[in-house]
Tab-separated table of N, CA and C in Angstrom:
chain	number	residue	atom	x	y	z
A	51	MET	N	-4.032	-61.281	217.875
A	51	MET	CA	-5.435	-61.212	218.191
A	51	MET	C	-5.626	-60.177	219.296
A	52	ILE	N	-6.523	-59.253	219.068
A	52	ILE	CA	-6.811	-58.198	220.043
A	52	ILE	C	-7.973	-58.662	220.912
A	53	HIS	N	-7.825	-58.505	222.226
A	53	HIS	CA	-8.870	-58.895	223.168
A	53	HIS	C	-9.423	-57.663	223.857
A	54	GLN	N	-10.746	-57.651	224.020
A	54	GLN	CA	-11.377	-56.573	224.770
A	54	GLN	C	-11.309	-56.934	226.249
A	55	PHE	N	-11.078	-55.942	227.113
A	55	PHE	CA	-11.031	-56.219	228.540
A	55	PHE	C	-11.790	-55.167	229.325
A	56	LYS	N	-12.177	-55.549	230.535
A	56	LYS	CA	-12.847	-54.643	231.474
A	56	LYS	C	-12.364	-55.030	232.866
A	57	LYS	N	-11.764	-54.090	233.562
A	57	LYS	CA	-11.265	-54.316	234.923
A	57	LYS	C	-11.904	-53.278	235.839
A	58	GLU	N	-12.255	-53.730	237.028
A	58	GLU	CA	-12.851	-52.822	238.009
A	58	GLU	C	-12.046	-52.859	239.289
A	59	ALA	N	-11.971	-51.697	239.950
A	59	ALA	CA	-11.295	-51.599	241.244
A	59	ALA	C	-12.141	-50.722	242.166
A	60	LYS	N	-12.349	-51.187	243.387
A	60	LYS	CA	-13.087	-50.413	244.369
A	60	LYS	C	-12.079	-49.598	245.177
A	61	VAL	N	-12.320	-48.298	245.263
A	61	VAL	CA	-11.420	-47.389	245.970
A	61	VAL	C	-12.151	-46.836	247.185
A	62	ARG	N	-11.516	-46.962	248.363
A	62	ARG	CA	-12.102	-46.397	249.589
A	62	ARG	C	-11.634	-44.962	249.758
A	63	LEU	N	-12.564	-44.107	250.134
A	63	LEU	CA	-12.277	-42.688	250.320
A	63	LEU	C	-12.515	-42.309	251.776
A	64	ASP	N	-11.903	-41.217	252.195
A	64	ASP	CA	-12.162	-40.745	253.558
A	64	ASP	C	-13.233	-39.656	253.583
A	65	ASP	N	-14.084	-39.642	252.566
A	65	ASP	CA	-15.202	-38.698	252.474
A	65	ASP	C	-16.442	-39.387	253.032
A	66	PRO	N	-17.015	-38.858	254.150
A	66	PRO	CA	-18.192	-39.522	254.737
A	66	PRO	C	-19.406	-39.549	253.795
A	67	ASP	N	-19.515	-38.584	252.896
A	67	ASP	CA	-20.635	-38.570	251.951
A	67	ASP	C	-20.449	-39.574	250.825
A	68	ARG	N	-19.211	-39.946	250.595
A	68	ARG	CA	-18.915	-40.910	249.531
A	68	ARG	C	-17.763	-41.798	250.013
A	69	PRO	N	-18.081	-42.880	250.758
A	69	PRO	CA	-17.027	-43.703	251.361
A	69	PRO	C	-16.226	-44.530	250.354
A	70	SER	N	-16.795	-44.770	249.158
A	70	SER	CA	-16.042	-45.532	248.154
A	70	SER	C	-16.578	-45.240	246.761
A	71	LEU	N	-15.779	-45.603	245.779
A	71	LEU	CA	-16.226	-45.523	244.391
A	71	LEU	C	-15.570	-46.647	243.614
A	72	VAL	N	-16.138	-46.958	242.464
A	72	VAL	CA	-15.612	-48.030	241.617
A	72	VAL	C	-15.036	-47.401	240.356
A	73	LEU	N	-13.771	-47.694	240.102
A	73	LEU	CA	-13.123	-47.263	238.867
A	73	LEU	C	-13.205	-48.415	237.867
A	74	THR	N	-13.604	-48.106	236.643
A	74	THR	CA	-13.698	-49.129	235.601
A	74	THR	C	-12.764	-48.750	234.467
A	75	LEU	N	-11.930	-49.702	234.076
A	75	LEU	CA	-10.986	-49.501	232.991
A	75	LEU	C	-11.347	-50.492	231.882
A	76	THR	N	-11.618	-49.981	230.693
A	76	THR	CA	-11.928	-50.851	229.562
A	76	THR	C	-11.000	-50.505	228.413
A	77	GLY	N	-10.802	-51.453	227.529
A	77	GLY	CA	-9.955	-51.180	226.376
A	77	GLY	C	-9.687	-52.426	225.568
A	78	LEU	N	-8.731	-52.292	224.678
A	78	LEU	CA	-8.307	-53.394	223.822
A	78	LEU	C	-6.844	-53.672	224.126
A	79	ALA	N	-6.484	-54.958	224.175
A	79	ALA	CA	-5.106	-55.327	224.478
A	79	ALA	C	-4.674	-56.492	223.606
A	80	GLN	N	-3.417	-56.508	223.308
A	80	GLN	CA	-2.839	-57.618	222.571
A	80	GLN	C	-1.985	-58.416	223.555
A	81	PRO	N	-2.160	-59.746	223.617
A	81	PRO	CA	-1.359	-60.533	224.565
A	81	PRO	C	0.120	-60.502	224.167
A	82	PHE	N	0.999	-60.688	225.154
A	82	PHE	CA	2.437	-60.765	224.877
A	82	PHE	C	2.723	-61.933	223.940
A	83	ILE	N	2.123	-63.084	224.290
A	83	ILE	CA	2.307	-64.299	223.501
A	83	ILE	C	0.916	-64.829	223.156
A	84	GLU	N	0.656	-64.954	221.883
A	84	GLU	CA	-0.624	-65.496	221.428
A	84	GLU	C	-0.474	-67.007	221.286
A	85	ILE	N	-1.471	-67.759	221.764
A	85	ILE	CA	-1.444	-69.220	221.686
A	85	ILE	C	-2.612	-69.653	220.813
A	86	GLU	N	-2.305	-70.250	219.646
A	86	GLU	CA	-3.356	-70.651	218.697
A	86	GLU	C	-3.290	-72.147	218.443
A	87	PRO	N	-4.382	-72.875	218.369
A	87	PRO	CA	-5.735	-72.375	218.592
A	87	PRO	C	-6.081	-72.266	220.072
A	88	SER	N	-5.334	-72.939	220.939
A	88	SER	CA	-5.684	-72.974	222.352
A	88	SER	C	-4.519	-73.544	223.138
A	89	HIS	N	-4.572	-73.421	224.458
A	89	HIS	CA	-3.543	-74.015	225.322
A	89	HIS	C	-3.898	-75.456	225.699
A	90	ILE	N	-4.906	-76.018	225.017
A	90	ILE	CA	-5.323	-77.408	225.269
A	90	ILE	C	-5.206	-78.206	223.970
A	91	VAL	N	-4.585	-79.391	224.058
A	91	VAL	CA	-4.491	-80.312	222.916
A	91	VAL	C	-5.282	-81.558	223.281
A	92	ARG	N	-6.223	-81.939	222.419
A	92	ARG	CA	-7.009	-83.161	222.625
A	92	ARG	C	-6.667	-84.152	221.520
A	93	LEU	N	-6.285	-85.360	221.938
A	93	LEU	CA	-5.961	-86.428	220.989
A	93	LEU	C	-7.006	-87.522	221.181
A	94	ARG	N	-7.835	-87.746	220.150
A	94	ARG	CA	-8.909	-88.741	220.240
A	94	ARG	C	-8.813	-89.696	219.071
A	95	GLY	N	-8.914	-90.983	219.367
A	95	GLY	CA	-8.910	-91.963	218.287
A	95	GLY	C	-8.519	-93.329	218.792
A	96	ALA	N	-8.230	-94.214	217.856
A	96	ALA	CA	-7.894	-95.603	218.183
A	96	ALA	C	-6.383	-95.766	218.293
A	97	PRO	N	-5.929	-96.763	219.060
A	97	PRO	CA	-4.496	-97.050	219.111
A	97	PRO	C	-3.997	-97.323	217.694
A	98	GLY	N	-2.850	-96.790	217.360
A	98	GLY	CA	-2.310	-96.982	216.010
A	98	GLY	C	-2.688	-95.874	215.044
A	99	ASP	N	-3.749	-95.091	215.343
A	99	ASP	CA	-4.072	-93.942	214.495
A	99	ASP	C	-2.973	-92.897	214.651
A	100	ASP	N	-2.774	-92.094	213.621
A	100	ASP	CA	-1.782	-91.015	213.691
A	100	ASP	C	-2.468	-89.791	214.314
A	101	LEU	N	-2.490	-89.750	215.641
A	101	LEU	CA	-3.189	-88.686	216.361
A	101	LEU	C	-2.206	-87.578	216.701
A	102	ARG	N	-2.478	-86.375	216.170
A	102	ARG	CA	-1.581	-85.237	216.369
A	102	ARG	C	-2.363	-83.984	216.689
A	103	GLY	N	-1.697	-83.085	217.364
A	103	GLY	CA	-2.247	-81.761	217.612
A	103	GLY	C	-1.124	-80.741	217.508
A	104	GLN	N	-1.477	-79.522	217.122
A	104	GLN	CA	-0.477	-78.462	216.995
A	104	GLN	C	-0.902	-77.238	217.777
A	105	VAL	N	0.088	-76.560	218.319
A	105	VAL	CA	-0.123	-75.276	218.981
A	105	VAL	C	0.927	-74.318	218.443
A	106	ARG	N	0.482	-73.117	218.106
A	106	ARG	CA	1.399	-72.099	217.578
A	106	ARG	C	1.525	-70.994	218.623
A	107	PHE	N	2.757	-70.590	218.887
A	107	PHE	CA	3.045	-69.483	219.810
A	107	PHE	C	3.543	-68.312	218.969
A	108	ILE	N	2.848	-67.185	219.061
A	108	ILE	CA	3.197	-66.004	218.274
A	108	ILE	C	3.547	-64.876	219.244
A	109	SER	N	4.768	-64.396	219.161
A	109	SER	CA	5.219	-63.341	220.067
A	109	SER	C	4.843	-61.964	219.530
A	110	HIS	N	4.341	-61.118	220.437
A	110	HIS	CA	4.105	-59.707	220.122
A	110	HIS	C	5.035	-58.843	220.967
A	111	LEU	N	6.096	-59.463	221.460
A	111	LEU	CA	7.077	-58.744	222.269
A	111	LEU	C	8.010	-57.957	221.349
A	112	PRO	N	8.540	-56.837	221.822
A	112	PRO	CA	9.437	-56.038	220.976
A	112	PRO	C	10.837	-56.642	220.844
A	113	THR	N	11.157	-57.613	221.684
A	113	THR	CA	12.488	-58.224	221.658
A	113	THR	C	12.390	-59.653	221.115
A	114	PRO	N	13.509	-60.262	220.693
A	114	PRO	CA	13.468	-61.644	220.195
A	114	PRO	C	12.900	-62.596	221.257
A	115	PHE	N	12.018	-63.475	220.827
A	115	PHE	CA	11.358	-64.434	221.706
A	115	PHE	C	11.901	-65.817	221.396
A	116	LYS	N	12.348	-66.512	222.429
A	116	LYS	CA	12.859	-67.870	222.247
A	116	LYS	C	12.221	-68.806	223.274
A	117	ILE	N	11.823	-69.986	222.795
A	117	ILE	CA	11.445	-71.062	223.712
A	117	ILE	C	12.719	-71.876	223.880
A	118	THR	N	13.256	-71.866	225.094
A	118	THR	CA	14.585	-72.432	225.318
A	118	THR	C	14.555	-73.924	225.641
A	119	GLN	N	13.448	-74.408	226.211
A	119	GLN	CA	13.332	-75.845	226.476
A	119	GLN	C	11.880	-76.198	226.757
A	120	PHE	N	11.582	-77.492	226.742
A	120	PHE	CA	10.243	-77.966	227.101
A	120	PHE	C	10.386	-79.323	227.751
A	121	ARG	N	9.371	-79.660	228.536
A	121	ARG	CA	9.327	-80.994	229.144
A	121	ARG	C	7.858	-81.363	229.342
A	122	THR	N	7.609	-82.674	229.373
A	122	THR	CA	6.251	-83.163	229.606
A	122	THR	C	6.270	-84.158	230.761
A	123	ASN	N	5.148	-84.237	231.460
A	123	ASN	CA	5.044	-85.217	232.553
A	123	ASN	C	4.424	-86.526	232.078
A	124	ILE	N	4.188	-86.663	230.767
A	124	ILE	CA	3.658	-87.916	230.217
A	124	ILE	C	4.479	-88.363	228.995
A	125	PRO	N	5.811	-88.491	229.155
A	125	PRO	CA	6.645	-88.852	228.003
A	125	PRO	C	6.365	-90.245	227.462
A	126	ASP	N	5.755	-91.112	228.262
A	126	ASP	CA	5.409	-92.451	227.782
A	126	ASP	C	4.186	-92.424	226.863
A	127	ARG	N	3.394	-91.350	226.923
A	127	ARG	CA	2.145	-91.264	226.148
A	127	ARG	C	2.250	-90.392	224.899
A	128	ILE	N	3.102	-89.358	224.953
A	128	ILE	CA	3.160	-88.417	223.829
A	128	ILE	C	4.599	-88.167	223.390
A	129	GLU	N	4.705	-87.796	222.122
A	129	GLU	CA	5.972	-87.337	221.552
A	129	GLU	C	5.789	-85.863	221.236
A	130	VAL	N	6.751	-85.040	221.622
A	130	VAL	CA	6.637	-83.590	221.460
A	130	VAL	C	7.779	-83.097	220.585
A	131	THR	N	7.445	-82.274	219.581
A	131	THR	CA	8.480	-81.607	218.785
A	131	THR	C	8.166	-80.122	218.759
A	132	LEU	N	9.210	-79.321	218.733
A	132	LEU	CA	9.079	-77.867	218.720
A	132	LEU	C	9.961	-77.322	217.614
A	133	LYS	N	9.354	-76.518	216.733
A	133	LYS	CA	10.111	-75.963	215.618
A	133	LYS	C	9.860	-74.462	215.517
A	134	PRO	N	10.921	-73.678	215.279
A	134	PRO	CA	10.686	-72.257	215.003
A	134	PRO	C	10.105	-72.114	213.596
A	135	GLU	N	9.026	-71.369	213.476
A	135	GLU	CA	8.422	-71.123	212.168
A	135	GLU	C	8.935	-69.793	211.612
A	136	VAL	N	9.001	-68.792	212.495
A	136	VAL	CA	9.620	-67.501	212.171
A	136	VAL	C	10.640	-67.269	213.280
A	137	PRO	N	11.927	-67.283	212.979
A	137	PRO	CA	12.938	-67.178	214.038
A	137	PRO	C	12.682	-65.985	214.967
A	138	ASP	N	12.801	-66.260	216.279
A	138	ASP	CA	12.648	-65.252	217.340
A	138	ASP	C	11.240	-64.679	217.455
A	139	LYS	N	10.242	-65.317	216.793
A	139	LYS	CA	8.888	-64.768	216.854
A	139	LYS	C	7.786	-65.826	216.939
A	140	VAL	N	7.828	-66.863	216.100
A	140	VAL	CA	6.753	-67.857	216.033
A	140	VAL	C	7.333	-69.264	216.172
A	141	TYR	N	6.729	-70.053	217.078
A	141	TYR	CA	7.109	-71.453	217.263
A	141	TYR	C	5.883	-72.321	217.069
A	142	VAL	N	6.111	-73.538	216.557
A	142	VAL	CA	5.031	-74.516	216.407
A	142	VAL	C	5.385	-75.732	217.256
A	143	LEU	N	4.471	-76.095	218.142
A	143	LEU	CA	4.615	-77.270	218.993
A	143	LEU	C	3.710	-78.350	218.427
A	144	GLU	N	4.283	-79.525	218.155
A	144	GLU	CA	3.463	-80.634	217.682
A	144	GLU	C	3.455	-81.725	218.739
A	145	VAL	N	2.263	-82.238	219.025
A	145	VAL	CA	2.081	-83.300	220.011
A	145	VAL	C	1.500	-84.497	219.281
A	146	ARG	N	2.113	-85.665	219.481
A	146	ARG	CA	1.645	-86.883	218.810
A	146	ARG	C	1.472	-87.980	219.843
A	147	ASN	N	0.339	-88.668	219.761
A	147	ASN	CA	0.119	-89.817	220.634
A	147	ASN	C	1.087	-90.910	220.226
A	148	LYS	N	1.807	-91.482	221.193
A	148	LYS	CA	2.721	-92.564	220.834
A	148	LYS	C	2.386	-93.879	221.511
A	149	GLY	N	1.519	-93.840	222.508
A	149	GLY	CA	1.139	-95.078	223.181
A	149	GLY	C	0.184	-95.901	222.340
A	150	GLN	N	0.285	-97.204	222.418
A	150	GLN	CA	-0.611	-98.085	221.671
A	150	GLN	C	-1.731	-98.629	222.551
A	151	GLN	N	-1.701	-98.315	223.838
A	151	GLN	CA	-2.736	-98.832	224.733
A	151	GLN	C	-3.954	-97.903	224.717
A	152	SER	N	-5.127	-98.495	224.961
A	152	SER	CA	-6.347	-97.687	224.997
A	152	SER	C	-6.518	-97.121	226.397
A	153	GLY	N	-7.383	-96.122	226.497
A	153	GLY	CA	-7.650	-95.479	227.779
A	153	GLY	C	-7.479	-93.976	227.674
A	154	ALA	N	-7.855	-93.301	228.746
A	154	ALA	CA	-7.754	-91.840	228.786
A	154	ALA	C	-6.512	-91.449	229.575
A	155	TYR	N	-5.931	-90.320	229.204
A	155	TYR	CA	-4.810	-89.775	229.973
A	155	TYR	C	-4.845	-88.252	229.919
A	156	ALA	N	-4.149	-87.649	230.842
A	156	ALA	CA	-4.043	-86.194	230.894
A	156	ALA	C	-2.655	-85.849	231.395
A	157	GLY	N	-2.123	-84.762	230.874
A	157	GLY	CA	-0.806	-84.319	231.303
A	157	GLY	C	-0.563	-82.913	230.821
A	158	LEU	N	0.693	-82.499	230.908
A	158	LEU	CA	1.007	-81.150	230.459
A	158	LEU	C	2.388	-81.090	229.840
A	159	ILE	N	2.571	-80.013	229.094
A	159	ILE	CA	3.872	-79.682	228.525
A	159	ILE	C	4.206	-78.304	229.075
A	160	GLU	N	5.365	-78.207	229.701
A	160	GLU	CA	5.813	-76.929	230.245
A	160	GLU	C	6.954	-76.422	229.379
A	161	LEU	N	6.804	-75.202	228.871
A	161	LEU	CA	7.818	-74.596	228.022
A	161	LEU	C	8.479	-73.446	228.772
A	162	THR	N	9.784	-73.340	228.644
A	162	THR	CA	10.542	-72.261	229.264
A	162	THR	C	10.947	-71.288	228.167
A	163	THR	N	10.768	-69.985	228.433
A	163	THR	CA	11.088	-68.973	227.427
A	163	THR	C	12.135	-68.007	227.967
A	164	ASN	N	12.627	-67.153	227.080
A	164	ASN	CA	13.573	-66.121	227.486
A	164	ASN	C	12.868	-64.818	227.861
A	165	SER	N	11.539	-64.842	227.950
A	165	SER	CA	10.766	-63.628	228.220
A	165	SER	C	10.524	-63.444	229.717
A	166	GLU	N	10.837	-62.263	230.220
A	166	GLU	CA	10.541	-61.964	231.627
A	166	GLU	C	9.030	-61.891	231.847
A	167	LYS	N	8.289	-61.449	230.835
A	167	LYS	CA	6.835	-61.309	230.966
A	167	LYS	C	6.112	-62.656	230.948
A	168	ARG	N	6.629	-63.618	230.179
A	168	ARG	CA	6.036	-64.964	230.117
A	168	ARG	C	7.150	-66.007	230.163
A	169	PRO	N	7.797	-66.196	231.331
A	169	PRO	CA	8.919	-67.141	231.400
A	169	PRO	C	8.513	-68.597	231.252
A	170	ARG	N	7.215	-68.900	231.510
A	170	ARG	CA	6.722	-70.276	231.381
A	170	ARG	C	5.424	-70.272	230.619
A	171	LEU	N	5.250	-71.272	229.783
A	171	LEU	CA	3.983	-71.489	229.081
A	171	LEU	C	3.569	-72.921	229.369
A	172	ILE	N	2.286	-73.132	229.635
A	172	ILE	CA	1.778	-74.466	229.949
A	172	ILE	C	0.740	-74.863	228.897
A	173	ILE	N	0.929	-76.050	228.326
A	173	ILE	CA	-0.046	-76.633	227.404
A	173	ILE	C	-0.575	-77.900	228.063
A	174	ARG	N	-1.889	-78.033	228.123
A	174	ARG	CA	-2.509	-79.225	228.707
A	174	ARG	C	-2.847	-80.207	227.589
A	175	VAL	N	-2.615	-81.481	227.842
A	175	VAL	CA	-2.840	-82.528	226.837
A	175	VAL	C	-3.819	-83.546	227.406
A	176	PHE	N	-4.865	-83.851	226.634
A	176	PHE	CA	-5.853	-84.853	227.023
A	176	PHE	C	-5.941	-85.884	225.907
A	177	GLY	N	-5.748	-87.137	226.249
A	177	GLY	CA	-5.846	-88.221	225.279
A	177	GLY	C	-7.027	-89.115	225.586
A	178	GLU	N	-7.761	-89.471	224.552
A	178	GLU	CA	-8.856	-90.451	224.657
A	178	GLU	C	-8.600	-91.480	223.569
A	179	ILE	N	-7.944	-92.562	223.958
A	179	ILE	CA	-7.565	-93.596	223.008
A	179	ILE	C	-8.470	-94.801	223.272
A	180	TYR	N	-9.230	-95.191	222.272
A	180	TYR	CA	-10.228	-96.240	222.484
A	180	TYR	C	-10.229	-97.212	221.313
A	181	LEU	N	-10.563	-98.449	221.617
A	181	LEU	CA	-10.700	-99.461	220.574
A	181	LEU	C	-12.069	-99.281	219.922
A	182	PRO	N	-12.130	-99.324	218.593
A	182	PRO	CA	-13.444	-99.204	217.945
A	182	PRO	C	-14.316	-100.385	218.382
A	183	SER	N	-15.570	-100.072	218.694
A	183	SER	CA	-16.461	-101.154	219.123
A	183	SER	C	-16.949	-101.913	217.887
A	184	ALA	N	-17.279	-103.190	218.080
A	184	ALA	CA	-17.747	-104.017	216.955
A	184	ALA	C	-19.024	-103.442	216.370
A	185	GLY	N	-19.904	-102.929	217.217
A	185	GLY	CA	-21.166	-102.345	216.757
A	185	GLY	C	-20.921	-101.129	215.883
A	186	ALA	N	-19.957	-100.314	216.241
A	186	ALA	CA	-19.686	-99.101	215.470
A	186	ALA	C	-19.142	-99.452	214.088
A	187	SER	N	-18.249	-100.464	214.020
A	187	SER	CA	-17.699	-100.809	212.710
A	187	SER	C	-18.744	-101.493	211.834
A	188	ARG	N	-19.644	-102.284	212.445
A	188	ARG	CA	-20.719	-102.901	211.660
A	188	ARG	C	-21.661	-101.847	211.121
A	189	ALA	N	-21.987	-100.854	211.950
A	189	ALA	CA	-22.914	-99.799	211.524
A	189	ALA	C	-22.280	-98.974	210.399
A	190	ALA	N	-20.959	-98.745	210.469
A	190	ALA	CA	-20.280	-97.949	209.450
A	190	ALA	C	-20.228	-98.681	208.117
A	191	SER	N	-20.261	-100.020	208.124
A	191	SER	CA	-20.140	-100.758	206.867
A	191	SER	C	-21.488	-100.893	206.146
A	192	HIS	N	-22.573	-100.540	206.784
A	192	HIS	CA	-23.897	-100.659	206.120
A	192	HIS	C	-24.247	-99.424	205.366
């Protein structure tokens, strides 16, 4: 995915008639690592539902890209699997809710890579696990 960018820098000059100027740089850039659909995974539903989310990492680096390890700070709430889809280029991260208790939670998954440009990748996980209300199930049955 190509992204448009615009960066500005203010430059101070020693010219009394023109003490500063603004340089503007615009263009198109491709990220080193593309994260699809987003760096956020939201899991919403009832306890016992098969709640899953996926994130795909696509490398645009000229060298082989490897995710060497991952860890999460909410291992009691989620199960994480990582699979190479295209060796040395594309990885798929799957996140699954594993807790049976209701309530909201938030955490992250930190991935370590072999890339000097992106040695760490962070995925944020938000869970909203709720019991269906009696009113909602009655309304759905009518």
